[in-house]
PDB file of C-alpha atoms in Angstrom:
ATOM      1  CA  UNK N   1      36.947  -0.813 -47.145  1.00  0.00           C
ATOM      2  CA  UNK N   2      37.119  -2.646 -43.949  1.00  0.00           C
ATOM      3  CA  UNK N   3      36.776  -6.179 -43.985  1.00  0.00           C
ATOM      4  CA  UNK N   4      33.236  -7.486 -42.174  1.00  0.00           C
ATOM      5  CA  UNK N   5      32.861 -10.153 -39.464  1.00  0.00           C
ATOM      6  CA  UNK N   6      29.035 -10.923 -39.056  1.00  0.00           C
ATOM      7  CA  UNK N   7      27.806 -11.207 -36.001  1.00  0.00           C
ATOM      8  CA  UNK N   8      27.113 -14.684 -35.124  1.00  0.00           C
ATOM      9  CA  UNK N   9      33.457 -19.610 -39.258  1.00  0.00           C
ATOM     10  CA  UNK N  10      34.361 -17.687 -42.063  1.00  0.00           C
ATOM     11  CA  UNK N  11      33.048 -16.892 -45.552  1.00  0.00           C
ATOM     12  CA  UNK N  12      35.280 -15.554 -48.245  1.00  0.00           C
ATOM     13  CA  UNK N  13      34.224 -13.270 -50.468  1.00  0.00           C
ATOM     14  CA  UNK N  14      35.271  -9.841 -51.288  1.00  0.00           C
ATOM     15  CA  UNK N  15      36.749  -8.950 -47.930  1.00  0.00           C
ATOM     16  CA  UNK N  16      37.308 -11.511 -45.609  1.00  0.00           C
ATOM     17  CA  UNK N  17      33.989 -11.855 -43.478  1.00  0.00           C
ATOM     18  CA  UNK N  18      33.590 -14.267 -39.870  1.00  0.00           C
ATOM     19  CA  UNK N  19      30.182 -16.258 -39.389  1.00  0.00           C
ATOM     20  CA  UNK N  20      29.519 -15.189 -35.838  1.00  0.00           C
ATOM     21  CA  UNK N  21      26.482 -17.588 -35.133  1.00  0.00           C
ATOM     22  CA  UNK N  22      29.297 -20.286 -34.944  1.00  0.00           C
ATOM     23  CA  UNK N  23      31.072 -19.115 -31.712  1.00  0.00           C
ATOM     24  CA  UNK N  24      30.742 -22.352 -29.314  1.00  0.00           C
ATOM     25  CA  UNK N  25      29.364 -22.083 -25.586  1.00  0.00           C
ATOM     26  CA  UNK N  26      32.732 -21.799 -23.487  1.00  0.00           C
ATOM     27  CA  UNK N  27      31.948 -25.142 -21.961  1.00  0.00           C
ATOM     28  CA  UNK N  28      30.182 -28.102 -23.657  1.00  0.00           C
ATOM     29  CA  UNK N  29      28.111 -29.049 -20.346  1.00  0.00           C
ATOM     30  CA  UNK N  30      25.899 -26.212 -20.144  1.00  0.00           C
ATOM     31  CA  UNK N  31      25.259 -27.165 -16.346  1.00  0.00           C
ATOM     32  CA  UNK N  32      28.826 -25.978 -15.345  1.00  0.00           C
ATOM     33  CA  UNK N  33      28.231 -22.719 -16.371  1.00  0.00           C
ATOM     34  CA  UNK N  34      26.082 -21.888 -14.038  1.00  0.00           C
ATOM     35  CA  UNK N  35      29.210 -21.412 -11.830  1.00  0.00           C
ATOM     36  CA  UNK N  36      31.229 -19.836 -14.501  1.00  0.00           C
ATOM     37  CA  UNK N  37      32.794 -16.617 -13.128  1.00  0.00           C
ATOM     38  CA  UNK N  38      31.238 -13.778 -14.675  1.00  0.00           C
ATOM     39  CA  UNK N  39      32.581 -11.555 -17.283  1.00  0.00           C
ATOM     40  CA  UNK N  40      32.542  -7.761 -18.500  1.00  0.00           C
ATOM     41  CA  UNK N  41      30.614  -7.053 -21.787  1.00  0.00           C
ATOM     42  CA  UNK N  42      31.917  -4.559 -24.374  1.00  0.00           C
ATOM     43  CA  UNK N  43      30.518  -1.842 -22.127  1.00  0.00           C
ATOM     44  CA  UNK N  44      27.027  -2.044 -20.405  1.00  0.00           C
ATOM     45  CA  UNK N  45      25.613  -3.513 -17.635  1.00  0.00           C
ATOM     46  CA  UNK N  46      24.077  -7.051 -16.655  1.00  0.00           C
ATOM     47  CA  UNK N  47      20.691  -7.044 -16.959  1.00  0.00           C
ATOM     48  CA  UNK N  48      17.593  -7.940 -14.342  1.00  0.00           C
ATOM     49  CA  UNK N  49      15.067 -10.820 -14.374  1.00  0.00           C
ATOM     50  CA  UNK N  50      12.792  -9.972 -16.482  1.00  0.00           C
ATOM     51  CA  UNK N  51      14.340  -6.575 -18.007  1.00  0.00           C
ATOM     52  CA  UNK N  52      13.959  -8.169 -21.403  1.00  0.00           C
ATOM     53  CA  UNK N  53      11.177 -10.489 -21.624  1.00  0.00           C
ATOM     54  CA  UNK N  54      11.299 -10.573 -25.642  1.00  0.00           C
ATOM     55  CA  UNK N  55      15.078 -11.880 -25.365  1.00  0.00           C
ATOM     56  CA  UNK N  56      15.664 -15.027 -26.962  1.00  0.00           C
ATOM     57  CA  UNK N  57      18.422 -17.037 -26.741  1.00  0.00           C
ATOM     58  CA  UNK N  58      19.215 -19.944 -29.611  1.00  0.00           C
ATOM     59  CA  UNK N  59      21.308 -22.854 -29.515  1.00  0.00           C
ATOM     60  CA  UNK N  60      22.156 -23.436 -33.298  1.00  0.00           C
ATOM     61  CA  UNK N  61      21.807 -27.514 -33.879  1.00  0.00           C
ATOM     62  CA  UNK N  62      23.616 -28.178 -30.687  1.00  0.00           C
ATOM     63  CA  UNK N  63      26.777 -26.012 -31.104  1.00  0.00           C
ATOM     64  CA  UNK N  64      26.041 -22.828 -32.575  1.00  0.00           C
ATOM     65  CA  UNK N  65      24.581 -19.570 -30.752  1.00  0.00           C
ATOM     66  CA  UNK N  66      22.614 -16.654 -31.775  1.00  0.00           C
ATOM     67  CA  UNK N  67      20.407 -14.661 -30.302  1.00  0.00           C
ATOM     68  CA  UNK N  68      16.646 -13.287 -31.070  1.00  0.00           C
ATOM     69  CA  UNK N  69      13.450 -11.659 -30.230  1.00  0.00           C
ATOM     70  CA  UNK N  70      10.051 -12.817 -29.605  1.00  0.00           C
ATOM     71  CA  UNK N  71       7.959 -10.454 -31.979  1.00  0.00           C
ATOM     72  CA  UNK N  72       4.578 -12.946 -32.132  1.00  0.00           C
ATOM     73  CA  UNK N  73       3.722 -15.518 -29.308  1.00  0.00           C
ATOM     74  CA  UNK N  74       4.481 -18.213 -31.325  1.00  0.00           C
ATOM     75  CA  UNK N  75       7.738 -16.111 -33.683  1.00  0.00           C
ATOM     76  CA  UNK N  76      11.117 -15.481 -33.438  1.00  0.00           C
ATOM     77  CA  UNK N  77      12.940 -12.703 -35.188  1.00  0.00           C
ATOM     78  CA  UNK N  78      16.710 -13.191 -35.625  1.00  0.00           C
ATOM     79  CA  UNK N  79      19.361 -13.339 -38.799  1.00  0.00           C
ATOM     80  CA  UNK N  80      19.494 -15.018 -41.761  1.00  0.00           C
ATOM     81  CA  UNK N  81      22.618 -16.373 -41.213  1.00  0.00           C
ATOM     82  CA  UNK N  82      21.879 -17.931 -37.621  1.00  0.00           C
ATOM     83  CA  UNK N  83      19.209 -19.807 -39.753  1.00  0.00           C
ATOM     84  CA  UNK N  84      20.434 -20.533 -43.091  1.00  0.00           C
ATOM     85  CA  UNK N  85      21.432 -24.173 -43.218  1.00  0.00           C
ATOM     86  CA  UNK N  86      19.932 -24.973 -39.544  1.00  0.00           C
ATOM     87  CA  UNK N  87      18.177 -27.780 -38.863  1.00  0.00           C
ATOM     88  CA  UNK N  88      17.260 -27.376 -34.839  1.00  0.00           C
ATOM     89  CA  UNK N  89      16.572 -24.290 -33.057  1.00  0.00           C
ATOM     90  CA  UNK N  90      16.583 -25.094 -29.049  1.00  0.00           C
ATOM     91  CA  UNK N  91      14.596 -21.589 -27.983  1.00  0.00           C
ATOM     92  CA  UNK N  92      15.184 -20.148 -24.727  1.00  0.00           C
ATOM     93  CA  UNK N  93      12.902 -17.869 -23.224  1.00  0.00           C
ATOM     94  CA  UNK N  94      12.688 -16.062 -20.232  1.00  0.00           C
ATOM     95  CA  UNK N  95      16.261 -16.813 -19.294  1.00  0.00           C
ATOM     96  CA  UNK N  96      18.707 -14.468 -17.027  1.00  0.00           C
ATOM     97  CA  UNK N  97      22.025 -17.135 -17.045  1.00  0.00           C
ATOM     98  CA  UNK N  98      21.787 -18.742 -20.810  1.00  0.00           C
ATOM     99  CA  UNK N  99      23.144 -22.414 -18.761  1.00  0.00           C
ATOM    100  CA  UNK N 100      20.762 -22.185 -15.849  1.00  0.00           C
ATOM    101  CA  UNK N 101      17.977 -24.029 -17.253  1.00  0.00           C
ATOM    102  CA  UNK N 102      16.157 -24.311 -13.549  1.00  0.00           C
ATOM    103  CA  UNK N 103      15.732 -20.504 -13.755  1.00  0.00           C
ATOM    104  CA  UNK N 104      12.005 -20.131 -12.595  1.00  0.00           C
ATOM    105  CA  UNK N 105      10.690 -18.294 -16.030  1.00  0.00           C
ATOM    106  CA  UNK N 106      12.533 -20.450 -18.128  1.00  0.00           C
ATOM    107  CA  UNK N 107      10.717 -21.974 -21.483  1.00  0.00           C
ATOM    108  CA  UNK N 108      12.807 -23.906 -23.707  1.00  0.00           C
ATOM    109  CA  UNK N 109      11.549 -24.948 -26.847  1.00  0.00           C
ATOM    110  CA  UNK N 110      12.094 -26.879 -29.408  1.00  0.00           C
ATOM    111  CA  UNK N 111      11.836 -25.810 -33.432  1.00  0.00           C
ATOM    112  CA  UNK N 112      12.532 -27.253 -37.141  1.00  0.00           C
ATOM    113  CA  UNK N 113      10.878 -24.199 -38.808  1.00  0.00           C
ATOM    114  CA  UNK N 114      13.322 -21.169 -40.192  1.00  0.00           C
ATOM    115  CA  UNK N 115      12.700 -19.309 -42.547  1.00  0.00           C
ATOM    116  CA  UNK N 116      15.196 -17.327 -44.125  1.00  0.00           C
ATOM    117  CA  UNK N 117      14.601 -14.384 -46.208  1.00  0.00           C
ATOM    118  CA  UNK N 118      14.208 -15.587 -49.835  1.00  0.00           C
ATOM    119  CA  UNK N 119      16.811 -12.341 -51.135  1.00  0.00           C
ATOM    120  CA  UNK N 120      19.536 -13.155 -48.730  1.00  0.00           C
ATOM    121  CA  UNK N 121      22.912 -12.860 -49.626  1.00  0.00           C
ATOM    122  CA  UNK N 122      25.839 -13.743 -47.886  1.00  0.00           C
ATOM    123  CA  UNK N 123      28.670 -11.833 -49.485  1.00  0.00           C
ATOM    124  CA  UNK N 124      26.978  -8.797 -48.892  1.00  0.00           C
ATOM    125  CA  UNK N 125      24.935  -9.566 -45.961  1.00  0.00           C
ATOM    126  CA  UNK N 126      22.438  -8.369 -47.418  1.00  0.00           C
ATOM    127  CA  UNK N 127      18.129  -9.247 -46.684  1.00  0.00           C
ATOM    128  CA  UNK N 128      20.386 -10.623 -43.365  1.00  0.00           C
ATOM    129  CA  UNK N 129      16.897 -11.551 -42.058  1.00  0.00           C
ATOM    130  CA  UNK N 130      14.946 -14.591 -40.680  1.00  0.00           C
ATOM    131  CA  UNK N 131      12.417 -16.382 -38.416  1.00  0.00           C
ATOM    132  CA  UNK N 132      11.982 -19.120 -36.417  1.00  0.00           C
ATOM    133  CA  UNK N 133       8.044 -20.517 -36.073  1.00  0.00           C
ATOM    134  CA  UNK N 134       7.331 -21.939 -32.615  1.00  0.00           C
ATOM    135  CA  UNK N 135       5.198 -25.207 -32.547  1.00  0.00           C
ATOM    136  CA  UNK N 136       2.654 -23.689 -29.895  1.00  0.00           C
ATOM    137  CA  UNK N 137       2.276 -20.026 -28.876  1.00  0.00           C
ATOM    138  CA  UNK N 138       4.413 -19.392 -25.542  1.00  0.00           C
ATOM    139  CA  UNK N 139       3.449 -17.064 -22.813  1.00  0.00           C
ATOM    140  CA  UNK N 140       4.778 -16.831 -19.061  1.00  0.00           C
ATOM    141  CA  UNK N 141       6.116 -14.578 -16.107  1.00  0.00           C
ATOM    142  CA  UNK N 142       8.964 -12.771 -18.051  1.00  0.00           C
ATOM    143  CA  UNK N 143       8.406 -13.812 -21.469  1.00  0.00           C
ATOM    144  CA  UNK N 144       6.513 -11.155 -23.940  1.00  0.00           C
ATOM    145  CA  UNK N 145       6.794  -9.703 -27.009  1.00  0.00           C
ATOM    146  CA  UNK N 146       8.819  -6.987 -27.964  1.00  0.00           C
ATOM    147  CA  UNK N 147       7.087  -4.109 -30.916  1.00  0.00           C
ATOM    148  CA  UNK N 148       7.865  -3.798 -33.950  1.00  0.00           C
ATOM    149  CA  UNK N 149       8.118  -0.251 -36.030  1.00  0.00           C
ATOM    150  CA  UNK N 150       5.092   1.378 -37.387  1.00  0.00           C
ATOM    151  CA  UNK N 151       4.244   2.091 -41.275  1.00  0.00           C
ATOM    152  CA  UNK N 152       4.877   5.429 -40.536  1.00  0.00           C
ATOM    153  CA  UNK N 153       8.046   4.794 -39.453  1.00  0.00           C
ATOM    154  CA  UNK N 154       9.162   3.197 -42.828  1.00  0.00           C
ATOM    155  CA  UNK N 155      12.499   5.643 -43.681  1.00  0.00           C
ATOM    156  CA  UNK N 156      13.029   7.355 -40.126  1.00  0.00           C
ATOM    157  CA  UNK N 157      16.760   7.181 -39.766  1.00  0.00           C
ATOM    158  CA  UNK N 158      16.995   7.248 -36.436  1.00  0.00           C
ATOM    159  CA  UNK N 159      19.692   9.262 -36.589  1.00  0.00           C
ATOM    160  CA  UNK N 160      21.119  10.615 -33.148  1.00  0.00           C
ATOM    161  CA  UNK N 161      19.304   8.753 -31.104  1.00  0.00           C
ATOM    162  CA  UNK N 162      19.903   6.383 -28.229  1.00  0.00           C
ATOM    163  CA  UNK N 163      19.209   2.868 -28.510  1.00  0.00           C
ATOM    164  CA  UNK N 164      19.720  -0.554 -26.674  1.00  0.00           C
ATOM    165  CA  UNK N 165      21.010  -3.896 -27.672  1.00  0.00           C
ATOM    166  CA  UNK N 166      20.577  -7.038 -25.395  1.00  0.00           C
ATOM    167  CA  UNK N 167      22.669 -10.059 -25.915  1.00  0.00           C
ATOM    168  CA  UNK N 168      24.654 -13.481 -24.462  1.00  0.00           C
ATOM    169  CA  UNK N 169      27.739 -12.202 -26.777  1.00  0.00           C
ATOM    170  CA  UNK N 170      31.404 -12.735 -26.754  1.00  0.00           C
ATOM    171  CA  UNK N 171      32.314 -10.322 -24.114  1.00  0.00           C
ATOM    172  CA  UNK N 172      35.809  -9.008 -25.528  1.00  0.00           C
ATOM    173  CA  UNK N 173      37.908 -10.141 -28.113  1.00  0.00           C
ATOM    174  CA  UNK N 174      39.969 -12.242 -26.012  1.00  0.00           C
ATOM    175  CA  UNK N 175      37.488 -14.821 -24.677  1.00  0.00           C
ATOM    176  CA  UNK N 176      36.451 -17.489 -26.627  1.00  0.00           C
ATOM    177  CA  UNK N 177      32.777 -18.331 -25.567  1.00  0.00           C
ATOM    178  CA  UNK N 178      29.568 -16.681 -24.842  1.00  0.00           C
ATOM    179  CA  UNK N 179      28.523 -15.043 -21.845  1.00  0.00           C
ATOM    180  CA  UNK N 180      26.439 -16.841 -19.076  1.00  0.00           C
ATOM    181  CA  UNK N 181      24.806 -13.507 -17.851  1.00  0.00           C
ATOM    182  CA  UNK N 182      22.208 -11.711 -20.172  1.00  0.00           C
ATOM    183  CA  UNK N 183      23.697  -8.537 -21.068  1.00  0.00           C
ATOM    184  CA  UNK N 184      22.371  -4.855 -22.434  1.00  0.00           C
ATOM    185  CA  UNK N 185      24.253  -1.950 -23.593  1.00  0.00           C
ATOM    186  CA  UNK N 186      23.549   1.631 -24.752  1.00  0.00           C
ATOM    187  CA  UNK N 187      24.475   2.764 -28.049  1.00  0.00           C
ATOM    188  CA  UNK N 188      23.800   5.904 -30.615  1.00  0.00           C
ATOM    189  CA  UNK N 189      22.562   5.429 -34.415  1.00  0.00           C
ATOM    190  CA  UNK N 190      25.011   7.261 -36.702  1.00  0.00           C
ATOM    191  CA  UNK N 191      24.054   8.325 -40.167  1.00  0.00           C
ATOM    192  CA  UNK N 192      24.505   5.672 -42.888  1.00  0.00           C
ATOM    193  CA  UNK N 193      27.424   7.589 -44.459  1.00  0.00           C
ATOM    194  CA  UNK N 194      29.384   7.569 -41.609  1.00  0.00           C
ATOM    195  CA  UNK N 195      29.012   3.430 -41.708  1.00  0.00           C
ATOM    196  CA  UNK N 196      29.593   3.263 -45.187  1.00  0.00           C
ATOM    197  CA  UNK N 197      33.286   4.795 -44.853  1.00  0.00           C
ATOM    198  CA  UNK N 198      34.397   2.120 -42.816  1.00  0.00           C
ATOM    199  CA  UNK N 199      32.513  -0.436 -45.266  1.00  0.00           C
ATOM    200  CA  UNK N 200      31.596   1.105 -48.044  1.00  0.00           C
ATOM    201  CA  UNK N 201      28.301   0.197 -50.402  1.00  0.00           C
ATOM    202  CA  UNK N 202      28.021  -2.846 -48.905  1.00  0.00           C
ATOM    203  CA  UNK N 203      26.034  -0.354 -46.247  1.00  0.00           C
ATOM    204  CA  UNK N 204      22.537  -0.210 -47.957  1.00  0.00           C
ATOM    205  CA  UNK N 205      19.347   1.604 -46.698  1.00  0.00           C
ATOM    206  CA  UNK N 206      18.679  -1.589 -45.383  1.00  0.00           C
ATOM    207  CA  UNK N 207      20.983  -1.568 -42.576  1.00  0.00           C
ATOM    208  CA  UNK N 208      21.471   0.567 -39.855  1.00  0.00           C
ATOM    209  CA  UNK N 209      24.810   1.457 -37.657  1.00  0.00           C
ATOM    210  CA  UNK N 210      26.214   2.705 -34.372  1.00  0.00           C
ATOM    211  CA  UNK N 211      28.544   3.976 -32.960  1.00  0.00           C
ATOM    212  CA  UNK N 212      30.594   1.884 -30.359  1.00  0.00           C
ATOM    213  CA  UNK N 213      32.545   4.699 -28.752  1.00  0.00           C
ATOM    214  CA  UNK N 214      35.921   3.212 -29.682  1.00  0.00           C
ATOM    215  CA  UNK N 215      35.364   0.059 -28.871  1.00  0.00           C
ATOM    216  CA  UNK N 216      33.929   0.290 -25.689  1.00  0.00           C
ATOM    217  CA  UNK N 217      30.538  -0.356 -26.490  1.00  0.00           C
ATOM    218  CA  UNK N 218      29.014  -2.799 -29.036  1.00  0.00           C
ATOM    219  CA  UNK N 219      27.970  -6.429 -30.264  1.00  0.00           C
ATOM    220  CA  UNK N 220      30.415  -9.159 -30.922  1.00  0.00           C
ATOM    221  CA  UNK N 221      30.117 -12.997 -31.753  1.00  0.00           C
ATOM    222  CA  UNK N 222      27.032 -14.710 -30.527  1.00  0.00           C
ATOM    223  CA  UNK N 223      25.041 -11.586 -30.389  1.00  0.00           C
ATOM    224  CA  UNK N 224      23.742 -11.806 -33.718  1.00  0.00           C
ATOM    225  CA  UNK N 225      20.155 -12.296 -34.311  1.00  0.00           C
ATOM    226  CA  UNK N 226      19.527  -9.814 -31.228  1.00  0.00           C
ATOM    227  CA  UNK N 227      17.134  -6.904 -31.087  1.00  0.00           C
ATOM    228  CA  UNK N 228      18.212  -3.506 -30.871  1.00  0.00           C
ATOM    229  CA  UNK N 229      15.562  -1.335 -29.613  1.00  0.00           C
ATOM    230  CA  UNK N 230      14.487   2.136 -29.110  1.00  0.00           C
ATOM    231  CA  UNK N 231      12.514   3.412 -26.223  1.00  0.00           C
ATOM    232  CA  UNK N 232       9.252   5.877 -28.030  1.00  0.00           C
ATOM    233  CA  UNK N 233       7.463   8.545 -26.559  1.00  0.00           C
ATOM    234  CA  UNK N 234       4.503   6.143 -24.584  1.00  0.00           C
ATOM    235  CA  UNK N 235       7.679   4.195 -22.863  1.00  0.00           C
ATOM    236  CA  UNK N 236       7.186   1.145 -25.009  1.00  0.00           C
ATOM    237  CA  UNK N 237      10.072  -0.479 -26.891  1.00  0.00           C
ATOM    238  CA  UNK N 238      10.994  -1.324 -30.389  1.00  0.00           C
ATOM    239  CA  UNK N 239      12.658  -3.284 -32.516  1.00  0.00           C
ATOM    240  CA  UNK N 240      14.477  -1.205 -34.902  1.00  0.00           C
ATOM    241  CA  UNK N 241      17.615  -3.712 -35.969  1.00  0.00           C
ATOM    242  CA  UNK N 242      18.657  -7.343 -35.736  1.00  0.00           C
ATOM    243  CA  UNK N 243      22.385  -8.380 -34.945  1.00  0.00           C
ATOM    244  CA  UNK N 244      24.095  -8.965 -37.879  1.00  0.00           C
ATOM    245  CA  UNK N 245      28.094  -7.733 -38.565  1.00  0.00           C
ATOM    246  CA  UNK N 246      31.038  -5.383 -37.578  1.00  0.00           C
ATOM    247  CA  UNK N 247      34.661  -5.140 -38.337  1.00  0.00           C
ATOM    248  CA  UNK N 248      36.883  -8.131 -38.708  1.00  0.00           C
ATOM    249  CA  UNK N 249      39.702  -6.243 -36.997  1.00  0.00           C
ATOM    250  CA  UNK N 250      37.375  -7.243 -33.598  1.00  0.00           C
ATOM    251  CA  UNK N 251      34.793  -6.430 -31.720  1.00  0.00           C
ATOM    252  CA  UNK N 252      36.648  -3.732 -29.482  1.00  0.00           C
ATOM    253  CA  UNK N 253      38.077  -2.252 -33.040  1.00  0.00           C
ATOM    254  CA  UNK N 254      35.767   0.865 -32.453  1.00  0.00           C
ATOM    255  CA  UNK N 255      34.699   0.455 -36.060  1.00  0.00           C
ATOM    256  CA  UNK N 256      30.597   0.528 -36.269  1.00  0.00           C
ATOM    257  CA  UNK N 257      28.468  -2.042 -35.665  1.00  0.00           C
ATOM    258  CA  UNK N 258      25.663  -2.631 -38.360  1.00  0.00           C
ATOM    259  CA  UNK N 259      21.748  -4.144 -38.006  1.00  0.00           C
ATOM    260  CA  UNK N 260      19.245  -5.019 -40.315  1.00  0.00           C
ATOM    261  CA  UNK N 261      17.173  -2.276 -40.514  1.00  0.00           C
ATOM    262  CA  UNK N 262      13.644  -3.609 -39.484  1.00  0.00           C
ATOM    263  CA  UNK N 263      11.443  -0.820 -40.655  1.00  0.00           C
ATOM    264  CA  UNK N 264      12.430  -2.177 -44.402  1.00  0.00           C
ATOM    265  CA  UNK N 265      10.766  -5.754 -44.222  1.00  0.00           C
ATOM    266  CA  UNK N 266       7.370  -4.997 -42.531  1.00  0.00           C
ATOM    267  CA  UNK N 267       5.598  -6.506 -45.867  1.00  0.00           C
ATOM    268  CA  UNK N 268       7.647  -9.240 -45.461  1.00  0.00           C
ATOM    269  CA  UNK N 269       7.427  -9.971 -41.846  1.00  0.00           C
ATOM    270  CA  UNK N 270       3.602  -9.772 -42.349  1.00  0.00           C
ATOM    271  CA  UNK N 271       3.583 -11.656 -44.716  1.00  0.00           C
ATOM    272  CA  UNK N 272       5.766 -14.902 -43.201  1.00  0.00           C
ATOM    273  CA  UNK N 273       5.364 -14.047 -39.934  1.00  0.00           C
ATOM    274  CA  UNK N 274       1.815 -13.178 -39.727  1.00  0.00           C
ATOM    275  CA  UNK N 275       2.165 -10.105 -37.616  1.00  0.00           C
ATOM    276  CA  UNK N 276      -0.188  -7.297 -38.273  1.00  0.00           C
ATOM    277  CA  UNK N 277       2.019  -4.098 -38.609  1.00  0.00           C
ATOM    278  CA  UNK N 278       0.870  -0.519 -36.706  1.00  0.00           C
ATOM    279  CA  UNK N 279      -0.252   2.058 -39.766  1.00  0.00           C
TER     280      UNK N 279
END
């Protein structure tokens, strides 16, 4: 079995597994980024003002970064383990360059509220699930909320089809900071099976996989928390899976790339998040 790095510092347990929420900015002064030279993601393209307006990006207690989704206009969906043992979540909405904090649709906000799924466990990443509770509902030009599955999509696989991740991520596995520039990239769920040869049971119908064409396409540190979406029938996206591991042997490995399955906590998400879920 292949050892796991989660996407967002390292925890020991039965393989070797890398907190990626941990990655550091790849300059303390945010403020010089914003003439960083830009970088190529694992594949994919840069994406527009505005492209994703339920992106959120988190700074982690003021050194840590994962990222999220806005799924209620005053909560953030991301991974447990961006918000186990966090104190501070510094929000950003809205934003194109993570640094730039004078972009026009920028909202930055402040939080003390996670909330981690109760069943999470960190040797098997498993319930890898969280959220973050706003103080005041947000709202803006380029800021909205992204859709989350329907009942009736409880146990759809997925399988086969094309789906989109969004993320300020490590952008190979030689650089050693995030990304300034919001980034997307295409990818294809692949049948649970397939995932769980490269890491075995830990792969539970609560995760989901894709394929990352060799390494050429895929998450990496600092993504986790993200949303990986699927584009339905009426044009409207959805949140299918958070950012949460891949393959200790790196990011560009070509080894799958596993979510939390979203369509598996919609009790829960109602419940803590107070979202009313589609039948």
């Amino acid at each position: 079995m292949k050892a796991i790095i989660a996407c967002c510092l390292l925890l020991v347990v039965t393989s070797q597994a890398a907190d990626w929420a941990k990655v550091k900015p790849v300059y303390r002064s945010r403020h010089t980024l914003r003439h960083a030279v830009r970088s190529k993601i694992i594949g994919g393209d840069f994406a527009t003002p505005g492209q994703f307006p339920y992106q959120v990006g988190l700074f982690l207690d003021g050194s840590g970064f994962c990222g999220g989704s806005l799924i209620k206009d005053d909560v953030i969906l991301t991974a447990a383990h961006c918000a186990q043992g966090t104190r501070t979540f510094e929000a950003h909405l809205g934003a194109q360059n993570i640094y730039d904090e004078t972009e026009a649709n920028r909202l930055i906000v402040t939080s003390t509220t996670g909330v981690v799924h109760e069943n999470y466990q960190a040797s098997s990443i498993n319930n890898d699930i969280a959220i973050v509770k706003l103080p005041a509902p947000v709202a803006g030009n380029g800021v909205g909320v992204v859709r989350l599955p329907a009942g009736i999509q409880v146990g759809e696989t997925f399988n086969g089809v094309s789906a989109r991740v969004s993320g300020w991520g490590r952008t190979s596995d030689s650089v050693s900071g995030i990304s300034p520039e919001l980034k997307f990239v295409d990818v294809t769920v692949i049948d649970n099976s397939v995932c769980r040869a490269s890491y075995g049971n830990i792969i539970t119908d609560t995760k989901i996989c894709v394929d990352t064409l060799g390494g050429t396409a895929g998450t990496c540190n600092g993504d986790s928390g993200g949303p990986l979406v699927v584009q339905e029938v009426d044009g409207i996206y959805t949140e299918i899976g958070i950012v949460s591991f891949g393959s200790s042997a790196g990011c560009e490995s070509g080894y799958p790339a596993a979510f939390t399955r979203v369509s598996e906590y919609l009790p829960w998400l109602e419940t803590n998040a107070g979202v009313t879920i589609r039948p």
